CSV table of C-alpha atoms and ligand atoms in Angstrom, one decimal:
chain,number,residue,atom,x,y,z
A,1308,UNK,CA,-68.2,-34.6,-65.9
A,1309,UNK,CA,-69.0,-38.5,-66.4
A,1310,UNK,CA,-73.1,-38.7,-64.6
A,1311,UNK,CA,-72.4,-39.5,-61.1
A,1312,UNK,CA,-70.2,-36.6,-60.9
A,1313,UNK,CA,-72.4,-34.9,-62.3
A,1314,UNK,CA,-75.6,-36.2,-60.0
A,1315,UNK,CA,-73.4,-34.7,-56.5
A,1316,UNK,CA,-72.3,-31.3,-58.4
A,1317,UNK,CA,-74.7,-29.4,-61.2
A,1318,UNK,CA,-76.6,-26.9,-59.9
A,1319,UNK,CA,-74.6,-26.7,-56.6
A,1320,UNK,CA,-72.0,-24.2,-56.5
A,1321,UNK,CA,-71.3,-23.6,-52.8
A,1322,UNK,CA,-73.9,-20.3,-52.1
A,1323,UNK,CA,-71.2,-17.6,-53.4
A,1324,UNK,CA,-72.7,-15.2,-50.3
A,1325,UNK,CA,-72.2,-17.4,-48.2
A,1326,UNK,CA,-69.9,-20.4,-49.0
A,1327,UNK,CA,-72.5,-23.0,-48.0
A,1328,UNK,CA,-72.4,-26.6,-49.8
A,1329,UNK,CA,-75.6,-27.1,-49.6
A,1330,UNK,CA,-77.8,-24.7,-51.2
A,1331,UNK,CA,-79.9,-21.7,-50.1
A,1332,UNK,CA,-83.2,-22.5,-50.1
A,1333,UNK,CA,-85.2,-19.1,-51.7
A,1334,UNK,CA,-89.0,-18.2,-50.5
A,1335,UNK,CA,-89.0,-14.3,-51.6
A,1336,UNK,CA,-92.2,-14.0,-54.1
A,1337,UNK,CA,-90.3,-11.3,-55.3
A,1338,UNK,CA,-87.9,-10.0,-56.1
A,1339,UNK,CA,-86.5,-5.7,-55.5
A,1340,UNK,CA,-86.3,-4.3,-59.2
A,1341,UNK,CA,-85.4,-0.2,-59.9
A,1342,UNK,CA,-88.2,2.3,-61.0
A,1343,UNK,CA,-88.9,1.1,-64.2
A,1344,UNK,CA,-88.8,-2.5,-63.3
A,1345,UNK,CA,-85.4,-2.7,-63.7
A,1346,UNK,CA,-84.5,-6.4,-62.4
A,1347,UNK,CA,-81.6,-7.3,-60.3
A,1348,UNK,CA,-80.6,-10.7,-61.1
A,1349,UNK,CA,-82.6,-12.0,-63.7
A,1350,UNK,CA,-85.5,-12.5,-61.1
A,1351,UNK,CA,-89.0,-10.8,-60.7
A,1352,UNK,CA,-91.5,-13.5,-59.5
A,1353,UNK,CA,-91.4,-16.5,-58.0
A,1354,UNK,CA,-94.4,-17.4,-60.4
A,1355,UNK,CA,-92.2,-17.1,-63.1
A,1356,UNK,CA,-88.7,-18.3,-61.2
A,1357,UNK,CA,-85.8,-18.2,-58.7
A,1358,UNK,CA,-83.1,-19.0,-57.8
A,1359,UNK,CA,-83.5,-22.0,-56.1
A,1360,UNK,CA,-84.7,-23.0,-58.6
A,1361,UNK,CA,-82.6,-22.6,-61.3
A,1362,UNK,CA,-80.2,-24.9,-59.6
A,1363,UNK,CA,-82.8,-27.3,-60.5
A,1364,UNK,CA,-83.9,-27.6,-63.4
A,1365,UNK,CA,-79.8,-26.0,-64.5
A,1366,UNK,CA,-79.1,-30.7,-62.6
A,1367,UNK,CA,-82.1,-32.0,-65.0
A,1368,UNK,CA,-80.9,-30.4,-67.7
A,1369,UNK,CA,-77.3,-31.5,-67.2
A,1370,UNK,CA,-78.2,-35.4,-66.4
A,1371,UNK,CA,-80.6,-35.7,-69.0
A,1372,UNK,CA,-78.5,-33.9,-71.5
A,1373,UNK,CA,-81.0,-31.9,-72.8
A,1374,UNK,CA,-80.4,-27.9,-74.0
A,1375,UNK,CA,-83.0,-26.7,-71.0
A,1376,UNK,CA,-85.0,-27.8,-68.1
A,1377,UNK,CA,-88.5,-26.7,-66.5
A,1378,UNK,CA,-90.1,-28.0,-63.3
A,1379,UNK,CA,-93.3,-28.0,-61.7
A,1380,UNK,CA,-95.3,-28.5,-59.2
A,1381,UNK,CA,-96.0,-32.6,-59.9
A,1382,UNK,CA,-95.9,-35.1,-62.6
A,1383,UNK,CA,-98.8,-34.4,-64.3
A,1384,UNK,CA,-97.9,-30.5,-64.4
A,1385,UNK,CA,-95.5,-31.3,-66.5
A,1386,UNK,CA,-97.1,-34.3,-68.2
A,1387,UNK,CA,-100.5,-31.6,-69.3
A,1388,UNK,CA,-98.4,-28.5,-70.5
A,1389,UNK,CA,-96.6,-30.0,-73.9
A,1390,UNK,CA,-99.4,-31.8,-74.3
A,1391,UNK,CA,-101.8,-28.4,-74.1
A,1392,UNK,CA,-98.7,-26.8,-75.5
A,1393,UNK,CA,-100.5,-28.6,-79.1
A,1394,UNK,CA,-101.7,-26.7,-81.9
A,1395,UNK,CA,-105.8,-27.5,-81.6
A,1396,UNK,CA,-106.3,-30.1,-84.3
A,1397,UNK,CA,-103.3,-32.4,-82.7
A,1398,UNK,CA,-102.9,-36.0,-82.4
A,1399,UNK,CA,-101.1,-37.7,-80.3
A,1400,UNK,CA,-100.0,-41.2,-79.6
A,1401,UNK,CA,-100.1,-43.1,-76.3
A,1402,UNK,CA,-99.0,-45.5,-74.7
A,1403,UNK,CA,-101.4,-49.0,-74.5
A,1404,UNK,CA,-99.6,-49.5,-70.8
A,1405,UNK,CA,-99.6,-46.5,-69.2
A,1406,UNK,CA,-99.4,-44.0,-66.5
A,1407,UNK,CA,-103.5,-43.8,-64.9
A,1408,UNK,CA,-103.3,-39.8,-65.4
A,1409,UNK,CA,-102.1,-39.7,-69.1
A,1410,UNK,CA,-105.0,-42.2,-70.1
A,1411,UNK,CA,-107.9,-39.8,-68.3
A,1412,UNK,CA,-106.3,-36.4,-69.1
A,1413,UNK,CA,-106.2,-38.1,-73.3
A,1414,UNK,CA,-110.0,-38.7,-72.5
A,1415,UNK,CA,-111.7,-35.7,-70.1
A,1416,UNK,CA,-109.4,-32.9,-71.3
A,1417,UNK,CA,-106.9,-32.1,-73.8
A,1418,UNK,CA,-110.4,-33.6,-76.5
A,1419,UNK,CA,-111.4,-29.3,-74.4
A,1420,UNK,CA,-108.0,-28.1,-76.5
A,1421,UNK,CA,-109.1,-29.7,-79.4
A,1422,UNK,CA,-105.9,-32.6,-79.8
A,1423,UNK,CA,-107.2,-35.9,-80.3
A,1424,UNK,CA,-105.1,-39.7,-78.5
A,1425,UNK,CA,-105.2,-42.7,-79.5
A,1426,UNK,CA,-103.1,-45.5,-77.1
A,1427,UNK,CA,-100.8,-48.0,-79.2
A,1428,UNK,CA,-99.0,-50.8,-78.8
A,1429,UNK,CA,-95.8,-49.0,-78.5
A,1430,UNK,CA,-93.6,-52.4,-78.6
A,1431,UNK,CA,-94.6,-53.3,-82.2
A,1432,UNK,CA,-92.9,-50.0,-84.3
A,1433,UNK,CA,-95.4,-51.5,-87.0
A,1434,UNK,CA,-98.5,-50.9,-85.2
A,1435,UNK,CA,-96.8,-47.3,-84.2
A,1436,UNK,CA,-96.2,-46.8,-87.8
A,1437,UNK,CA,-99.8,-47.5,-88.2
A,1438,UNK,CA,-101.9,-46.0,-86.2
A,1439,UNK,CA,-99.9,-42.3,-87.9
A,1440,UNK,CA,-102.2,-39.6,-89.0
A,1441,UNK,CA,-101.1,-36.9,-91.0
A,1442,UNK,CA,-102.3,-34.5,-87.9
A,1443,UNK,CA,-100.1,-36.7,-85.0
A,1444,UNK,CA,-98.3,-34.3,-83.9
A,1445,UNK,CA,-96.4,-36.3,-81.3
A,1446,UNK,CA,-95.9,-39.4,-79.8
A,1447,UNK,CA,-95.3,-39.8,-76.0
A,1448,UNK,CA,-93.8,-43.2,-75.1
A,1449,UNK,CA,-93.2,-44.7,-71.5
A,1450,UNK,CA,-90.7,-46.6,-70.7
A,1451,UNK,CA,-90.1,-48.8,-69.2
A,1452,UNK,CA,-94.5,-48.5,-68.8
A,1453,UNK,CA,-96.6,-47.7,-66.0
A,1454,UNK,CA,-97.7,-51.2,-64.7
A,1455,UNK,CA,-96.1,-53.9,-66.8
A,1456,UNK,CA,-92.6,-53.1,-67.9
A,1457,UNK,CA,-93.4,-53.3,-71.2
A,1458,UNK,CA,-90.0,-51.8,-74.0
A,1459,UNK,CA,-90.1,-49.5,-76.2
A,1460,UNK,CA,-87.5,-48.9,-78.9
A,1461,UNK,CA,-86.2,-45.6,-77.9
A,1462,UNK,CA,-84.6,-44.8,-81.0
A,1463,UNK,CA,-87.0,-46.6,-83.2
A,1464,UNK,CA,-89.9,-43.7,-82.3
A,1465,UNK,CA,-88.5,-41.1,-82.3
A,1466,UNK,CA,-87.6,-42.7,-86.1
A,1467,UNK,CA,-90.9,-42.6,-86.8
A,1468,UNK,CA,-91.7,-39.5,-85.1
A,1469,UNK,CA,-89.1,-36.8,-87.0
A,1470,UNK,CA,-89.9,-39.2,-90.8
A,1471,UNK,CA,-93.6,-37.3,-89.7
A,1472,UNK,CA,-92.6,-34.4,-88.6
A,1473,UNK,CA,-93.6,-35.4,-84.9
A,1474,UNK,CA,-91.8,-34.8,-81.5
A,1475,UNK,CA,-91.4,-38.3,-79.6
A,1476,UNK,CA,-91.5,-37.1,-75.1
A,1477,UNK,CA,-90.4,-39.8,-72.9
A,1478,UNK,CA,-91.9,-40.7,-69.8
A,1479,UNK,CA,-88.9,-41.4,-68.0
A,1480,UNK,CA,-90.3,-41.2,-64.2
A,1481,UNK,CA,-89.1,-45.3,-63.5
A,1482,UNK,CA,-86.1,-45.9,-65.5
A,1483,UNK,CA,-85.1,-42.7,-64.5
A,1484,UNK,CA,-81.9,-40.7,-66.2
A,1485,UNK,CA,-79.5,-43.0,-64.2
A,1486,UNK,CA,-79.9,-46.3,-66.2
A,1487,UNK,CA,-81.7,-44.0,-69.7
A,1488,UNK,CA,-81.3,-40.6,-71.5
A,1489,UNK,CA,-85.0,-39.9,-74.2
A,1490,UNK,CA,-82.7,-37.5,-75.4
A,1491,UNK,CA,-79.3,-38.8,-76.8
A,1492,UNK,CA,-81.6,-41.8,-78.7
A,1493,UNK,CA,-83.2,-38.8,-80.5
A,1494,UNK,CA,-85.6,-38.0,-78.5
A,1495,UNK,CA,-87.6,-34.2,-78.3
A,1496,UNK,CA,-88.7,-34.3,-74.5
A,1497,UNK,CA,-88.0,-36.3,-70.9
A,1498,UNK,CA,-90.7,-35.8,-68.5
A,1499,UNK,CA,-90.1,-37.4,-65.1
A,1500,UNK,CA,-92.0,-37.4,-62.2
A,1501,UNK,CA,-89.7,-36.3,-59.5
A,1502,UNK,CA,-91.4,-37.8,-56.6
A,1503,UNK,CA,-91.3,-40.8,-57.3
A,1504,UNK,CA,-86.7,-41.6,-57.8
A,1505,UNK,CA,-85.4,-38.3,-57.7
A,1506,UNK,CA,-87.3,-36.8,-54.2
A,1507,UNK,CA,-86.4,-40.1,-53.0
A,1508,UNK,CA,-88.2,-40.3,-50.2
A,1509,UNK,CA,-92.0,-39.6,-50.4
A,1510,UNK,CA,-92.2,-36.3,-48.9
A,1511,UNK,CA,-92.2,-34.1,-52.0
A,1512,UNK,CA,-94.3,-33.8,-55.1
A,1513,UNK,CA,-92.8,-32.4,-58.2
A,1514,UNK,CA,-92.9,-32.7,-62.1
A,1515,UNK,CA,-89.8,-31.9,-64.4
A,1516,UNK,CA,-89.4,-31.9,-67.9
A,1517,UNK,CA,-85.8,-31.5,-69.8
A,1518,UNK,CA,-85.5,-30.4,-74.4
A,1519,UNK,CA,-83.4,-31.9,-76.5
A,1520,UNK,CA,-83.7,-27.9,-78.2
A,1521,UNK,CA,-84.2,-24.2,-76.5
A,1522,UNK,CA,-86.4,-24.0,-79.4
A,1523,UNK,CA,-89.4,-22.2,-79.8
A,1524,UNK,CA,-92.1,-24.8,-78.6
A,1525,UNK,CA,-89.7,-25.1,-75.1
A,1526,UNK,CA,-90.1,-20.8,-75.3
A,1527,UNK,CA,-94.5,-22.3,-75.7
A,1528,UNK,CA,-93.7,-24.8,-72.8
A,1529,UNK,CA,-92.6,-21.8,-70.3
A,1530,UNK,CA,-94.8,-19.6,-71.3
A,1531,UNK,CA,-97.7,-22.4,-70.1
A,1532,UNK,CA,-96.0,-22.3,-66.9
A,1533,UNK,CA,-96.3,-19.2,-65.7
A,1534,UNK,CA,-99.5,-18.0,-66.9
A,1535,UNK,CA,-101.0,-21.2,-65.9
A,1536,UNK,CA,-98.7,-21.2,-62.0
A,1537,UNK,CA,-98.6,-25.1,-63.3
A,1538,UNK,CA,-94.2,-24.0,-60.9
A,1539,UNK,CA,-92.3,-26.4,-58.5
A,1540,UNK,CA,-92.3,-24.4,-54.6
A,1541,UNK,CA,-88.9,-23.9,-53.8
A,1542,UNK,CA,-89.4,-25.6,-51.0
A,1543,UNK,CA,-89.8,-28.5,-53.6
A,1544,UNK,CA,-87.2,-27.7,-55.4
A,1545,UNK,CA,-84.7,-27.5,-52.7
A,1546,UNK,CA,-85.5,-31.0,-51.9
A,1547,UNK,CA,-85.8,-32.3,-55.4
A,1548,UNK,CA,-82.2,-30.8,-56.1
A,1549,UNK,CA,-80.8,-32.7,-52.6
A,1550,UNK,CA,-82.5,-35.9,-54.6
A,1551,UNK,CA,-80.8,-36.1,-56.4
A,1552,UNK,CA,-77.2,-36.5,-55.4
A,1553,UNK,CA,-77.5,-39.6,-54.5
A,1554,UNK,CA,-79.8,-40.9,-57.5
A,1555,UNK,CA,-77.2,-42.9,-58.7
A,1556,UNK,CA,-76.5,-44.7,-55.5
A,1557,UNK,CA,-79.7,-46.1,-54.7
A,1558,UNK,CA,-80.8,-46.6,-58.7
A,1559,UNK,CA,-77.6,-49.2,-57.9
A,1560,UNK,CA,-78.9,-50.5,-55.1
A,1561,UNK,CA,-83.3,-50.7,-55.9
A,1562,UNK,CA,-82.3,-52.5,-59.4
A,1563,UNK,CA,-80.3,-55.1,-57.1
A,1564,UNK,CA,-82.4,-55.7,-54.8
A,1565,UNK,CA,-86.0,-56.1,-58.1
A,1566,UNK,CA,-83.4,-58.2,-59.5
A,1567,UNK,CA,-82.7,-60.6,-56.5
A,1568,UNK,CA,-86.7,-60.8,-56.4
A,1569,UNK,CA,-87.7,-60.8,-60.0
A,1570,UNK,CA,-85.2,-63.5,-60.0
A,1571,UNK,CA,-87.3,-65.0,-56.6
A,1572,UNK,CA,-91.0,-64.8,-58.2
A,1573,UNK,CA,-90.0,-66.4,-61.2
A,1574,UNK,CA,-90.0,-69.4,-60.4
A,1575,UNK,CA,-91.6,-69.4,-56.9
A,1576,UNK,CA,-95.4,-71.9,-57.9
A,1577,UNK,CA,-97.7,-69.7,-57.2
A,1578,UNK,CA,-96.9,-67.0,-59.5
A,1579,UNK,CA,-98.0,-66.9,-62.7
A,1580,UNK,CA,-95.6,-64.1,-65.1
A,1581,UNK,CA,-92.8,-61.7,-63.1
A,1582,UNK,CA,-93.0,-58.2,-65.5
A,1583,UNK,CA,-88.7,-57.5,-65.1
A,1584,UNK,CA,-86.7,-55.8,-68.0
A,1585,UNK,CA,-83.9,-57.2,-66.4
A,1586,UNK,CA,-85.2,-61.2,-66.5
A,1587,UNK,CA,-84.2,-62.9,-70.1
A,1588,UNK,CA,-87.5,-64.4,-70.3
A,1589,UNK,CA,-89.4,-60.1,-71.4
A,1590,UNK,CA,-90.5,-59.5,-74.2
A,1591,UNK,CA,-88.3,-56.1,-74.6
A,1592,UNK,CA,-85.3,-58.2,-72.8
A,1593,UNK,CA,-83.2,-57.4,-75.6
A,1594,UNK,CA,-84.3,-53.5,-76.9
A,1595,UNK,CA,-84.0,-53.5,-72.8
A,1596,UNK,CA,-80.0,-54.3,-72.4
A,1597,UNK,CA,-79.4,-51.9,-75.5
A,1598,UNK,CA,-81.0,-48.5,-74.7
A,1599,UNK,CA,-80.8,-49.5,-69.8
A,1600,UNK,CA,-77.5,-49.9,-68.5
A,1601,UNK,CA,-79.9,-51.4,-65.9
A,1602,UNK,CA,-82.8,-52.8,-65.1
A,1603,UNK,CA,-84.5,-49.9,-62.6
A,1604,UNK,CA,-86.5,-50.5,-59.1
A,1605,UNK,CA,-89.7,-51.7,-60.3
A,1606,UNK,CA,-91.9,-54.6,-61.3
A,1607,UNK,CA,-95.4,-56.3,-61.5
A,1608,UNK,CA,-95.8,-59.7,-61.2
A,1609,UNK,CA,-99.4,-61.8,-61.6
A,1610,UNK,CA,-100.0,-64.2,-59.0
A,1611,UNK,CA,-102.6,-67.1,-59.6
A,1612,UNK,CA,-105.4,-67.6,-58.4
A,1613,UNK,CA,-107.5,-64.0,-60.3
A,1614,UNK,CA,-108.1,-60.7,-58.6
A,1615,UNK,CA,-108.9,-62.9,-54.9
A,1616,UNK,CA,-106.1,-64.3,-54.2
A,1617,UNK,CA,-103.9,-61.5,-55.5
A,1618,UNK,CA,-105.4,-59.2,-53.1
A,1619,UNK,CA,-104.5,-62.5,-50.7
A,1620,UNK,CA,-100.9,-62.2,-50.3
A,1621,UNK,CA,-101.2,-57.9,-50.6
A,1622,UNK,CA,-103.1,-58.4,-47.4
A,1623,UNK,CA,-100.9,-60.9,-45.3
A,1624,UNK,CA,-97.7,-58.4,-46.8
A,1625,UNK,CA,-96.2,-57.5,-43.6
A,1626,UNK,CA,-93.8,-55.4,-44.2
A,1627,UNK,CA,-93.8,-54.6,-48.0
A,1628,UNK,CA,-97.0,-51.5,-47.8
A,1629,UNK,CA,-98.8,-51.5,-49.2
A,1630,UNK,CA,-99.6,-47.6,-50.9
A,1631,UNK,CA,-99.4,-46.0,-54.0
A,1632,UNK,CA,-96.9,-44.5,-55.4
A,1633,UNK,CA,-93.6,-45.6,-56.3
A,1634,UNK,CA,-89.4,-44.4,-56.4
A,1635,UNK,CA,-88.8,-44.4,-52.6
A,1636,UNK,CA,-86.0,-45.1,-49.8
A,1637,UNK,CA,-89.4,-47.6,-48.2
A,1638,UNK,CA,-90.4,-50.9,-50.5
A,1639,UNK,CA,-94.5,-50.2,-51.9
A,1640,UNK,CA,-96.9,-52.9,-53.1
A,1641,UNK,CA,-100.4,-52.2,-55.0
A,1642,UNK,CA,-103.4,-53.9,-55.8
A,1643,UNK,CA,-103.7,-51.7,-59.4
A,1644,UNK,CA,-106.8,-53.1,-60.8
A,1645,UNK,CA,-108.2,-51.3,-57.7
A,1646,UNK,CA,-106.9,-47.8,-57.8
A,1647,UNK,CA,-107.6,-46.8,-61.5
A,1648,UNK,CA,-110.6,-45.4,-61.3
A,1649,UNK,CA,-113.3,-46.3,-62.8
A,1650,UNK,CA,-113.0,-48.3,-65.8
A,1651,UNK,CA,-109.5,-50.4,-64.9
A,1652,UNK,CA,-107.2,-51.4,-66.6
A,1653,UNK,CA,-104.0,-53.6,-65.8
A,1654,UNK,CA,-105.5,-57.1,-65.2
A,1655,UNK,CA,-107.1,-58.3,-61.8
A,1656,UNK,CA,-104.3,-60.5,-60.8
A,1657,UNK,CA,-101.8,-58.9,-60.9
A,1658,UNK,CA,-99.6,-56.1,-58.3
A,1659,UNK,CA,-97.0,-53.4,-58.8
A,1660,UNK,CA,-94.5,-53.1,-57.2
A,1661,UNK,CA,-91.8,-50.5,-55.9
A,1662,UNK,CA,-88.5,-52.2,-54.6
A,1663,UNK,CA,-87.5,-50.2,-51.5
A,1664,UNK,CA,-83.8,-50.1,-50.2
A,1665,UNK,CA,-83.9,-52.4,-47.2
A,1666,UNK,CA,-82.4,-55.1,-46.8
A,1667,UNK,CA,-83.3,-58.3,-50.1
A,1668,UNK,CA,-83.9,-60.5,-47.6
A,1669,UNK,CA,-86.3,-59.5,-45.5
A,1670,UNK,CA,-88.3,-58.6,-48.9
A,1671,UNK,CA,-87.7,-61.9,-50.5
A,1672,UNK,CA,-89.3,-64.1,-46.9
A,1673,UNK,CA,-92.7,-61.0,-46.6
A,1674,UNK,CA,-92.9,-62.1,-50.5
A,1675,UNK,CA,-92.7,-66.0,-49.4
A,1676,UNK,CA,-94.5,-65.7,-45.9
A,1677,UNK,CA,-98.1,-64.1,-47.8
A,1678,UNK,CA,-96.2,-66.1,-51.1
A,1679,UNK,CA,-97.6,-68.9,-49.4
B,1008,LIG,C1,-96.3,-40.8,-60.7
B,1008,LIG,C2,-96.2,-40.9,-62.3
B,1008,LIG,C3,-97.2,-39.6,-62.3
B,1008,LIG,C4,-97.3,-38.4,-62.4
B,1008,LIG,O1,-96.6,-37.6,-61.1
B,1008,LIG,P1,-97.1,-36.6,-60.5
B,1008,LIG,O2,-95.8,-37.3,-59.1
B,1008,LIG,O3,-98.2,-38.0,-59.2
B,1008,LIG,O4,-98.2,-35.8,-60.4
B,1008,LIG,C5,-96.9,-39.6,-64.0
B,1008,LIG,N1,-96.0,-41.1,-64.5
B,1008,LIG,C6,-95.4,-41.7,-63.9
B,1008,LIG,C7,-94.6,-43.0,-64.5
B,1008,LIG,C8,-95.1,-41.8,-62.8
B,1008,LIG,O5,-94.4,-42.3,-62.0
């Protein structure tokens, strides 16, 4: 089956009892078993798993071409699980431009587990090689990265990781498996905030991991999820499964509009630079063209005139909403430096733009009036 067909059907077999084409939502927290705990259909207690979650995980493993997948209560729960499953003394490399939660997790929480992290420019393989230590157990990539859309060479990173006996994990939230399949490029683990494009409607929180192999490390992470309880709710599992059905169709639209907006912004006199890997001028364009089938619905741009000018543009928008998050139907813009907490790292004149599914001419008109 080709990808779009998988997205529509994986984990979606009609309900065996009723023939219902849309899967039932199993809300039961507990499943009847025999007197000595004999399971009837493999289920016991919701924190461990349920049929709705199984469908979601079947779909996630299929779309990422993995042997197994685990669904979590949020993207952050999915991110924390493999990092916290590393042995005490382990070292991790993380990107210098990345989701803020990863930076905070590595600075505040992993050290308590005896795990340390170093941030490195993942677009520079020589720099990555140089940052590896004998204790490096994992390279954590994010490509395209948040919010500067930096592109890392996944196959190149996999080679470096594997030469050192380390794992490569890749946050694939921005690209989605529609555009990029890291396991097929050599990564060992893929992470998603399914809150974003998978959910697709800004109304569900979830996270996921897909694994190249159903191995000991997979079992370790699954056991951690079971015991620490960062499990997805059945309703959220159902919503994310539902979102996957239209994911390829939505991504095509997101990509087409983002490309048009990037072209519009790139020549606008009030814009200093546009970060969009689809632009030939983007530093990672060639690698993105090789490892992605299209360039995504996320872009960021820097406004001439610094912080105040950027805030003025964001404040004048009428259609495009000022809000965090991404991947929904509605276009969202955000001044990242304002929401990154105590130590913002994003440039002060940078606005991040999640291009939604509106008519692109309406989006261009809104930006045009805001940029003046
Ligand atoms: C949103 C996001 C996360 C965190 O996911 P939550 O579902 O909000 O916990 C991680 N990585 C990236 C790239 C994200 O955009």
